CSV table of C-alpha atoms in Angstrom, one decimal:
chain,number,residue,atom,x,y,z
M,21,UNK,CA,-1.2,16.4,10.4
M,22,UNK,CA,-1.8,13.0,11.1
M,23,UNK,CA,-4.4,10.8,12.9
M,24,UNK,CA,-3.1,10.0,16.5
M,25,UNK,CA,-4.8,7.7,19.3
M,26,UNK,CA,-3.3,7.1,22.6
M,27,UNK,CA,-4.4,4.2,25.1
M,28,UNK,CA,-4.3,5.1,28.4
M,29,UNK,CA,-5.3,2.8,31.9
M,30,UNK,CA,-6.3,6.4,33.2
M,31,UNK,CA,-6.8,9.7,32.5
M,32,UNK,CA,-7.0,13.3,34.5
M,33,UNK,CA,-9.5,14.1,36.1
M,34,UNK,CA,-8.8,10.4,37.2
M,35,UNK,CA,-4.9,10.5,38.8
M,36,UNK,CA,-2.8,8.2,41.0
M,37,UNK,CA,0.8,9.5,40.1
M,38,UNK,CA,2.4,11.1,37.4
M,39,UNK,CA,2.0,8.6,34.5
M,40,UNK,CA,-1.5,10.4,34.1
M,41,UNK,CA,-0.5,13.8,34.0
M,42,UNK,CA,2.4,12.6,31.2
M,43,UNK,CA,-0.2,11.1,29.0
M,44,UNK,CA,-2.4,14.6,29.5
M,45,UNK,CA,0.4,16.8,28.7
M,46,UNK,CA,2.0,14.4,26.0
M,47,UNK,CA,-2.0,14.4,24.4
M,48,UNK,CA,-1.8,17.8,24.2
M,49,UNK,CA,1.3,18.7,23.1
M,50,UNK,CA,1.0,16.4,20.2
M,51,UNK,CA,-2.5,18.7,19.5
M,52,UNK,CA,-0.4,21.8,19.4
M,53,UNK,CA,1.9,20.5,17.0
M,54,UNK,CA,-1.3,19.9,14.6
M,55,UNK,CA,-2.3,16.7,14.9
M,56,UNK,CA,-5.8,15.4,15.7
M,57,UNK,CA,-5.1,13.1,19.4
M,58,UNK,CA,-8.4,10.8,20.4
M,59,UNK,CA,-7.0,9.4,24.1
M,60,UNK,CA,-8.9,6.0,24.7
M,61,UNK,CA,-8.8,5.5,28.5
M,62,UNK,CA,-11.1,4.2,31.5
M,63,UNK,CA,-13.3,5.4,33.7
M,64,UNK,CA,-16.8,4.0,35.5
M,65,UNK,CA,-18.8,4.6,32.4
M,66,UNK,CA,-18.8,5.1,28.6
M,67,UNK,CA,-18.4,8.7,27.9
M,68,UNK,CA,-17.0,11.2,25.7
M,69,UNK,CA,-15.5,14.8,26.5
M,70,UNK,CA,-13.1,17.2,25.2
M,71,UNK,CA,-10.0,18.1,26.9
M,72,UNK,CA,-9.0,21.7,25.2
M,73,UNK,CA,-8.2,20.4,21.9
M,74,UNK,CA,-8.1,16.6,23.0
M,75,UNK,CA,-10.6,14.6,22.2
M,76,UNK,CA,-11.0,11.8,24.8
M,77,UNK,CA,-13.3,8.2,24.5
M,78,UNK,CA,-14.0,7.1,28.0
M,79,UNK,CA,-15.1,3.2,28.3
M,80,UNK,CA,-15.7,0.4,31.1
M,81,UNK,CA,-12.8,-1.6,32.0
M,82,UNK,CA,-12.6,-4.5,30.1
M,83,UNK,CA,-11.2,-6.1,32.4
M,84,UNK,CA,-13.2,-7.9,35.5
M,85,UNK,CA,-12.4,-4.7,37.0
M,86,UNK,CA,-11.0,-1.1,37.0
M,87,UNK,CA,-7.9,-1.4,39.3
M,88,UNK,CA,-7.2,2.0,39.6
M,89,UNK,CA,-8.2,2.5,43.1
M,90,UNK,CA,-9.9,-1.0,44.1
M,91,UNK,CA,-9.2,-3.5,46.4
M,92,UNK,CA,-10.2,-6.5,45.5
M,93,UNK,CA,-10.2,-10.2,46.8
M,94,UNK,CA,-7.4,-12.4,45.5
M,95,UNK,CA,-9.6,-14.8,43.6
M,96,UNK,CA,-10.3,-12.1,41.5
M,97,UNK,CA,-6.7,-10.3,41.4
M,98,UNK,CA,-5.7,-13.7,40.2
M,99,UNK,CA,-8.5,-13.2,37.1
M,100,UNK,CA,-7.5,-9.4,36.3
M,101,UNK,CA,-3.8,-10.9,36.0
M,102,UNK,CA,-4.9,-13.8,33.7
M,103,UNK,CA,-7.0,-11.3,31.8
M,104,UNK,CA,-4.1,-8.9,31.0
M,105,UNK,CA,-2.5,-11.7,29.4
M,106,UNK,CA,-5.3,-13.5,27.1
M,107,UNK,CA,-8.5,-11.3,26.8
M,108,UNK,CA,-10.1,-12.2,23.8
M,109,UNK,CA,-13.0,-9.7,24.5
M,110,UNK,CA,-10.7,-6.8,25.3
M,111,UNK,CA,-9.0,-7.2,21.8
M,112,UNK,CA,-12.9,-7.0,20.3
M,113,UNK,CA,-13.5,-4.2,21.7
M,114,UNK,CA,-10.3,-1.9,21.4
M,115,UNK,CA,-10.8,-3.3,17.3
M,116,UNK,CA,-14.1,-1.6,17.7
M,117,UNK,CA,-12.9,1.5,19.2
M,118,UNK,CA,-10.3,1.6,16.6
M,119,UNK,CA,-12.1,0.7,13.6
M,120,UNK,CA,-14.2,4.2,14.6
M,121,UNK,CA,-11.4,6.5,15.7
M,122,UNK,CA,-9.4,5.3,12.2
M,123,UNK,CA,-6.0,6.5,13.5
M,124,UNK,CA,-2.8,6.3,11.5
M,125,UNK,CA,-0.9,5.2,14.6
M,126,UNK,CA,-1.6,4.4,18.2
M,127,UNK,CA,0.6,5.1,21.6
M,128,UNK,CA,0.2,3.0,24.1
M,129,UNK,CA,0.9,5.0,27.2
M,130,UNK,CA,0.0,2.7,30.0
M,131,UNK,CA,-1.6,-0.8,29.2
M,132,UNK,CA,-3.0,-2.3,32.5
M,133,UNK,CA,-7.2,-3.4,32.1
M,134,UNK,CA,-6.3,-3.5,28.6
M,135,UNK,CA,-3.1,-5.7,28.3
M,136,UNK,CA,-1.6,-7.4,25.3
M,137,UNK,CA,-5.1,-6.9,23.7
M,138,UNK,CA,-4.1,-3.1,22.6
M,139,UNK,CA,-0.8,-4.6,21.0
M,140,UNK,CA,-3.1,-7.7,19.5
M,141,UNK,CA,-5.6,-5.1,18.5
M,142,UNK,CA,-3.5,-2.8,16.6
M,143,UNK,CA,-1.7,-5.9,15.2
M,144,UNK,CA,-5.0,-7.3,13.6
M,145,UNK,CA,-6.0,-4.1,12.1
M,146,UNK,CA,-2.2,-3.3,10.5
M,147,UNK,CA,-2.2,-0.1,12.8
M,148,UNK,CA,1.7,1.0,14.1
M,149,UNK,CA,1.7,1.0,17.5
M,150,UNK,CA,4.7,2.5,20.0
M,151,UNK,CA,4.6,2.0,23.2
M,152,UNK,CA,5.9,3.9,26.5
M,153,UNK,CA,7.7,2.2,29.1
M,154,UNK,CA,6.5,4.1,32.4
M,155,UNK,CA,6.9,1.5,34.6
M,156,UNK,CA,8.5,-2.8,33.8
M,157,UNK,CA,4.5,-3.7,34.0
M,158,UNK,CA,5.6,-5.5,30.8
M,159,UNK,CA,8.5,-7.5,33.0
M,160,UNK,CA,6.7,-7.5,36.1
M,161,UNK,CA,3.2,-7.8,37.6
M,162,UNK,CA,4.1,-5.3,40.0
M,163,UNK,CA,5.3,-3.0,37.7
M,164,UNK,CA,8.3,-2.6,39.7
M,165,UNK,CA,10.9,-5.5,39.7
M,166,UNK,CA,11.2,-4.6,42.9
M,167,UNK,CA,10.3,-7.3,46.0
M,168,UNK,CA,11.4,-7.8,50.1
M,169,UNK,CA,13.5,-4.4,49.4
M,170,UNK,CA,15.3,-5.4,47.0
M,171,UNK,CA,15.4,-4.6,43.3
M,172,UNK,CA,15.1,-7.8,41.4
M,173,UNK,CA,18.3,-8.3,38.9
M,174,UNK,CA,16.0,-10.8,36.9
M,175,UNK,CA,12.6,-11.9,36.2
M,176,UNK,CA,11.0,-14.4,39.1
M,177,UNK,CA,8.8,-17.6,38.1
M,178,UNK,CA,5.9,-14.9,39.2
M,179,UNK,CA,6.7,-12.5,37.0
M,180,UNK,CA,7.2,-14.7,33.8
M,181,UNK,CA,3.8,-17.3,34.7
M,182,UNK,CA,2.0,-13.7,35.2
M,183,UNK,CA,3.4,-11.7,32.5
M,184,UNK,CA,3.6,-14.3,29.4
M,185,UNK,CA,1.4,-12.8,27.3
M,186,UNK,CA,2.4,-9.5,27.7
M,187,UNK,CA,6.2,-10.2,26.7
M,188,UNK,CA,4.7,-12.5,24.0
M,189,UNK,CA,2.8,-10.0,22.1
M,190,UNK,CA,5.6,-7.4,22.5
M,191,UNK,CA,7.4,-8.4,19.4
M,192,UNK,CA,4.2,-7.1,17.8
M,193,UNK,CA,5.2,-3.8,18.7
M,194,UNK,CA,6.3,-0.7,15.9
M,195,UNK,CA,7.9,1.4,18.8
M,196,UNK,CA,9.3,1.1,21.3
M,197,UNK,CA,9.7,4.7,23.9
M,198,UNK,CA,11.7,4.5,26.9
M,199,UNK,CA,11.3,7.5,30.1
M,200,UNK,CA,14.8,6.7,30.6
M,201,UNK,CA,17.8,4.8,29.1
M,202,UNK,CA,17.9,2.8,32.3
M,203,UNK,CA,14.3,1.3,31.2
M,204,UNK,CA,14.6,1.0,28.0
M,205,UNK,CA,18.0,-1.1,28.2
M,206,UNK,CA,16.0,-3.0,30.7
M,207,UNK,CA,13.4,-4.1,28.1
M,208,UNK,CA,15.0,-3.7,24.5
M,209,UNK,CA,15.2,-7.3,23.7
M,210,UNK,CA,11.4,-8.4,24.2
M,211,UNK,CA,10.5,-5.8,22.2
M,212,UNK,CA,12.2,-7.4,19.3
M,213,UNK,CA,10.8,-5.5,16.4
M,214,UNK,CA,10.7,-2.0,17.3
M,215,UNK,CA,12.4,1.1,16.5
M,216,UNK,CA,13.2,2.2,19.7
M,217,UNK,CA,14.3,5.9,21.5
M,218,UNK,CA,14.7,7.4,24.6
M,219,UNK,CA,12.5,10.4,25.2
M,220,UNK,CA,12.3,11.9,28.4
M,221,UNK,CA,8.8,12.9,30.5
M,222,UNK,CA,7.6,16.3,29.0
M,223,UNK,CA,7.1,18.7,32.6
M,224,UNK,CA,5.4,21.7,33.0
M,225,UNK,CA,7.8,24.7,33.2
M,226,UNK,CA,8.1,27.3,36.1
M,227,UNK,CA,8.7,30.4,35.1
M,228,UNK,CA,9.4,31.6,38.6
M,229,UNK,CA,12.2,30.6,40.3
M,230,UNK,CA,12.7,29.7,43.9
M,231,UNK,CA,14.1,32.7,45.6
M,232,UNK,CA,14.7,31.4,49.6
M,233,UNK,CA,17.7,32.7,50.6
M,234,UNK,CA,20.6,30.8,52.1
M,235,UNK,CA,20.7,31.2,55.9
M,236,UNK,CA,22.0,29.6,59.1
M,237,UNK,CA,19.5,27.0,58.2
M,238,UNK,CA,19.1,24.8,55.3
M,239,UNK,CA,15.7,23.5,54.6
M,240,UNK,CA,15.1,19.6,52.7
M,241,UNK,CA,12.5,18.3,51.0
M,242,UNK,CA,10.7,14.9,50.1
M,243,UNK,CA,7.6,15.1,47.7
M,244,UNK,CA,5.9,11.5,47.0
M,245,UNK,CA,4.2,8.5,48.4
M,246,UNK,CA,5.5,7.5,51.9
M,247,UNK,CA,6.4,3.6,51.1
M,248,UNK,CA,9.4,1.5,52.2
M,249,UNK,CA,10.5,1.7,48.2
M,250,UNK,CA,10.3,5.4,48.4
M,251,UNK,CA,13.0,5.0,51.1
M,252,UNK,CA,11.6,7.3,53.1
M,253,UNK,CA,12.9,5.1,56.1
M,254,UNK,CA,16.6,5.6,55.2
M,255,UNK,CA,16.4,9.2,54.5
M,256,UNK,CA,14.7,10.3,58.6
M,257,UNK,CA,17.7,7.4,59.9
M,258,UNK,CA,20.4,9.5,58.2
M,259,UNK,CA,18.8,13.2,58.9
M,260,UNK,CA,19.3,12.5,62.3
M,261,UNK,CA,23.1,12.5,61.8
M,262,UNK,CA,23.1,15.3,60.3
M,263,UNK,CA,24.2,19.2,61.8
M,264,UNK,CA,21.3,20.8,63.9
M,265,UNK,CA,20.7,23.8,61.2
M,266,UNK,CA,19.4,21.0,58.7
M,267,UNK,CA,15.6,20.5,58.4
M,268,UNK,CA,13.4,18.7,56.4
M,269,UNK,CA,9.5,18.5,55.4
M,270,UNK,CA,7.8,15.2,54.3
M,271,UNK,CA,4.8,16.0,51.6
M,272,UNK,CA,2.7,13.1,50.9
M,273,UNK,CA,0.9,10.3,52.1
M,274,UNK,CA,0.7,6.6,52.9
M,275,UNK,CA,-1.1,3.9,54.8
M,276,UNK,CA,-1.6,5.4,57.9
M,277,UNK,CA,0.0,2.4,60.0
M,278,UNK,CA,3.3,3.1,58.5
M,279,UNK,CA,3.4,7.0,58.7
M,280,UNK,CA,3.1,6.7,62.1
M,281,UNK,CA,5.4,4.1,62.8
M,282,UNK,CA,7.7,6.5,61.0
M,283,UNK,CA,6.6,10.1,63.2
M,284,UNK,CA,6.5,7.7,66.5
M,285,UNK,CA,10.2,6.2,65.6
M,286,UNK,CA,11.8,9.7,64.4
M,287,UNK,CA,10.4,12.3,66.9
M,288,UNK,CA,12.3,15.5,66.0
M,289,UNK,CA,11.3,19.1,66.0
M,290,UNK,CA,13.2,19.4,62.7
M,291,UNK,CA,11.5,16.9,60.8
M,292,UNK,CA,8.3,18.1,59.9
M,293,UNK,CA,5.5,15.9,58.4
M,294,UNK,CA,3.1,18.1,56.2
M,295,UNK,CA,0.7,14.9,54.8
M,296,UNK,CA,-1.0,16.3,51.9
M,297,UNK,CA,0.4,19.6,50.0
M,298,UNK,CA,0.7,21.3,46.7
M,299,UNK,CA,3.7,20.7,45.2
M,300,UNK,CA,4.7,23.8,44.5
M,301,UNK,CA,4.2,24.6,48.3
M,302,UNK,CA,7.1,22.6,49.1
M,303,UNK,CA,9.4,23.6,46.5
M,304,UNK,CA,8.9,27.3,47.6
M,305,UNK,CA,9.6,26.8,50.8
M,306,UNK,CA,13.3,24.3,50.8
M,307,UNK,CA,16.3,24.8,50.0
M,308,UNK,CA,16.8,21.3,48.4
M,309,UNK,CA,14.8,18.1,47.3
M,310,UNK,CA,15.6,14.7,48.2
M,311,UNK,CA,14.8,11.8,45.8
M,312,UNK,CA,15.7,8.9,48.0
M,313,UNK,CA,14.0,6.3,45.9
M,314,UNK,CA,15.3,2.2,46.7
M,315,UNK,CA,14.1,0.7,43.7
M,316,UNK,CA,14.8,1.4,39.6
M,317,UNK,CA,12.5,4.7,39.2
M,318,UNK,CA,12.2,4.9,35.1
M,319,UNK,CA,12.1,8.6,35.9
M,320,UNK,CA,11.2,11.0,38.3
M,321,UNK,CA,9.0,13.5,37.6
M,322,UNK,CA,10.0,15.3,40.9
M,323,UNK,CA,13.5,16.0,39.9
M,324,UNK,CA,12.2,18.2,36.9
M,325,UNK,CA,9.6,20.1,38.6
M,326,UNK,CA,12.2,20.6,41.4
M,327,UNK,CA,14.6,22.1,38.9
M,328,UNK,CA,11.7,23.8,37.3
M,329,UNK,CA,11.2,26.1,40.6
M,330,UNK,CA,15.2,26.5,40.3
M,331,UNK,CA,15.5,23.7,43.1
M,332,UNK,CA,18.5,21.6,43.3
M,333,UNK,CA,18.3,17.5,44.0
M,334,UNK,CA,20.0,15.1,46.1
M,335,UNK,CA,18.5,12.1,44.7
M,336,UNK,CA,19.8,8.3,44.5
M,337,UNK,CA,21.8,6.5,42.4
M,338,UNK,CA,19.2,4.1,40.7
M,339,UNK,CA,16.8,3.6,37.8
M,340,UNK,CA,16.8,7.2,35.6
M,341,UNK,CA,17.9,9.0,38.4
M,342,UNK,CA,21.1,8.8,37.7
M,343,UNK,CA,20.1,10.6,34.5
M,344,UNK,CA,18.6,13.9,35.6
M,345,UNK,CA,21.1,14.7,37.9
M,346,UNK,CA,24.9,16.0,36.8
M,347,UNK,CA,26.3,15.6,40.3
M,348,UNK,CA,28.1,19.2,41.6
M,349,UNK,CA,26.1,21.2,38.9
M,350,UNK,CA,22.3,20.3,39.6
M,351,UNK,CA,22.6,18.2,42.8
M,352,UNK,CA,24.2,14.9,44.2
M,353,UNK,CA,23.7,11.1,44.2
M,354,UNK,CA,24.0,8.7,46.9
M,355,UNK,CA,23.3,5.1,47.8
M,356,UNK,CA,20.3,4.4,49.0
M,357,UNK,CA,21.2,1.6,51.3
M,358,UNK,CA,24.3,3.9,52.4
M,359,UNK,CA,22.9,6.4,55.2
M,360,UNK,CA,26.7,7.8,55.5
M,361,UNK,CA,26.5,8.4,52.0
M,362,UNK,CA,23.3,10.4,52.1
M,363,UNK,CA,24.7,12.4,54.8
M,364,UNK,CA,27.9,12.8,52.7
M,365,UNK,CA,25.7,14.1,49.5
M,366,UNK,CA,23.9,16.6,51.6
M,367,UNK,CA,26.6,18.3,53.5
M,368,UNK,CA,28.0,18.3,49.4
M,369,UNK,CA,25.2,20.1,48.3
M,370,UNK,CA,25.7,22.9,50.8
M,371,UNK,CA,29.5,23.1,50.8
M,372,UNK,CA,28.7,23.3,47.0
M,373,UNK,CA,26.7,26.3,47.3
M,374,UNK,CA,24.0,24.2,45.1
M,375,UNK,CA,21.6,26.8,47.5
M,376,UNK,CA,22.8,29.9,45.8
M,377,UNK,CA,20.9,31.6,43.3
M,378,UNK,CA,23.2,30.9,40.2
M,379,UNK,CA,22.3,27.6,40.9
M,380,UNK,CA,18.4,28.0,40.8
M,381,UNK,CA,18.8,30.2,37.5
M,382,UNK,CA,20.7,27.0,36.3
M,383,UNK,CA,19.3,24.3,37.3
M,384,UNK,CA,15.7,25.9,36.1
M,385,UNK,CA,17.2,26.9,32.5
M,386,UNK,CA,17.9,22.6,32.6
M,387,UNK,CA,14.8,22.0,33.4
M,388,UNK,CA,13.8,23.4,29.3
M,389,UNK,CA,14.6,20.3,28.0
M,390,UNK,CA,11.8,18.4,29.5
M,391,UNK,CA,9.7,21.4,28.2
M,392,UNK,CA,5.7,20.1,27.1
M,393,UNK,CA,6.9,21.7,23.6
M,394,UNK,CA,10.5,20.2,23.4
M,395,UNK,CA,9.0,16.6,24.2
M,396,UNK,CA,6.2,16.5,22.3
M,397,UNK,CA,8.4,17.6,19.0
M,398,UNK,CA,10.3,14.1,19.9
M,399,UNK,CA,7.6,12.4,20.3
M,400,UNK,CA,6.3,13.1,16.4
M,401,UNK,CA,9.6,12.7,14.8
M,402,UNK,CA,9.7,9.6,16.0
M,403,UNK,CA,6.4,8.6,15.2
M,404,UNK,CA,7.0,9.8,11.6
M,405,UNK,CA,9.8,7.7,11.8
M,406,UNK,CA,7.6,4.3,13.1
M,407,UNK,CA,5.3,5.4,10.2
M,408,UNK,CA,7.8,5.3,7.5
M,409,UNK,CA,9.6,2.4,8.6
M,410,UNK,CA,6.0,0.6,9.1
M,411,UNK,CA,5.2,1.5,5.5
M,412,UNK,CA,8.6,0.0,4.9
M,413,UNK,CA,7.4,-2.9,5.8
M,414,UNK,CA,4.4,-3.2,4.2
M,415,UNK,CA,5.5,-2.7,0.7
M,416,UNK,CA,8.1,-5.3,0.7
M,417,UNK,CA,5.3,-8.1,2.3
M,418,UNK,CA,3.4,-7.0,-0.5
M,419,UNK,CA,6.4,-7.2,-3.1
């Protein structure tokens, strides 16, 4: 057993995408496997509570502010960027929080109130600390390299004034975890002293399988954020090309001026906008789910879940996509910026039979791999691995 804390920006109840519900289910699979998980996270007040077997330490940002759902004026954005970068208050007091959780190691699932001062912290206190790359917050103050709808191919003057400390105090980093080869590729030579792995998102497994039958229609589906990244845009533009027995549902939401720019410039009784929905909702009730991201996603959650209700995906060619999908077996991949080539990957899917339910029982059997249990087991070899080599270390400093 050993003595495990994870930082975490947020923490469910508090959720804004999947990067929450990772660090939940990674928290707790780590639990099952016998080890005792404190998760360090924010929220509007100091607290403490237990999640099942988690325990989890609740504190004020210590930043000038929470960003997890504020809008705030630039003079102060400006601050909260600084502050991710050189916060010697923030390193005080995640010492302090450490110093009284006494973990063996730390996991640093997402970083942003606390910044560099988690890696600093950890650093000053001779604690191993691996961190997951969920997003390129360390490359980018985005978070996205991505900027005028284009992914960036390297780091902008922006990025490096706003990110310095951050990709300083990286190469005080033990481990190094990567959602996705694509990511961790990406940011593999900042991190310059860390044992480093790929290890997929752990996802909840279905254990029922999608059971709409193949008709003279087939029914789409895109689950997420409606955002020009998302390229939500390119995927209504190509639909419309495509035969009249196609049909697709939008699930999600966005800022309401560009959702309706979208309905008013794609009127079509077989493009249906649903707003808010469970997810499971939608992947009951298509046939297929389209991915149709424009920028680098380090993962995608929804290709997994999709699979897990036996759902096939036509996602795009970018970022870890490319790594969940085995193209005429679970799905297809396109271009993002190629609507022909969209078109082309749907009418694939179909003649492909990806629809029938061989596929489904397949592409949900997959979807094991990225099992809570199968992750999590990963996760602590590789831990016990940043541990050893850590000791390592030690001993021949000391020698």
């Amino acid at each position: 057993m050993k003595k495990l804390c994870i930082i975490a920006a947020a923490y469910p109840p508090n959720v804004k995408g999947g990067g929450e519900k990772s660090t939940q289910l990674l928290a707790k699979g780590l639990s099952a496997l016998g080890n005792e998980v404190t998760v360090l996270t924010i929220d509007h007040r100091d607290n403490e509570f237990q999640d099942d077997t988690v325990r989890v330490r609740t504190i004020l940002s210590p930043n000038v502010y929470w960003n997890f759902k504020h809008s705030e004026p630039a003079f102060r954005k400006l601050i909260w960027h600084f502050r991710e970068n050189f916060n010697p208050r923030a390193k005080q007091i995640i010492v302090e929080e450490l110093e009284r959780i006494k973990p063996e190691a730390v996991i640093t699932s997402t970083i942003e109130n606390f910044g560099n001062a988690a890696w600093e912290a950890c650093h000053e206190l001779n604690i191993p600390v691996a961190h997951i790359l969920r997003s390129y917050y360390t490359l980018c103050f985005k978070g996205t390299m991505f900027r005028d709808g284009h992914n960036c191919e390297q780091r902008c003057h922006s990025c490096r004034a706003a990110t310095f400390g951050r990709v300083r105090s990286a190469a005080k980093v033990n481990g190094l975890i990567g959602i996705s080869d694509f990511i961790l590729n990406r940011h593999e030579p900042y991190f310059t002293q860390a044992l480093s792995q790929r290890i997929f998102n752990p996802v909840e497994v279905e254990t029922s399988v999608n059971a709409l039958p193949e008709g003279e229609q087939y029914i789409f589906g895109y689950l997420g954020r409606i955002e020009p990244e998302k390229g939500v845009e390119l995927l209504l533009e190509a639909f419309q090309t495509l035969p009249d027995d196609y049909q697709i549902k939008i699930a999600g939401t966005g800022k309401e001026d560009y959702v309706k720019y979208l309905r008013d410039k794609y009127p079509s009784e077989r493009i249906h906008f649903l707003g808010w929905v469970s997810p499971e909702e939608v992947y009951r009730s298509v046939h297929f789910v389209v991915v149709p991201s424009m920028w680098h996603e380090p993962f995608g959650r929804t290709v997994i879940e999709a699979y897990s209700h036996g759902v096939p995906v036509i996602a795009s060619a970018r970022g870890g996509l490319k790594e969940l999908v085995e193209e005429g077996v679970t799905g297809q991949l396109f271009e993002p910026d190629d609507p022909a080539n969209f078109r082309q990957a749907c009418q694939a899917a179909v003649k492909n039979q990806l629809a029938s339910r061989a596929v489904s029982l397949s592409v949900q059997k997959y979807a094991q791999r990225f099992s809570v249990d199968v992750i999590s087991a990963q996760y602590d070899a590789f831990i016990d691995a940043m541990l050893n080599e850590h000791a390592t270390q030690n001993i021949m400093q000391a020698s």
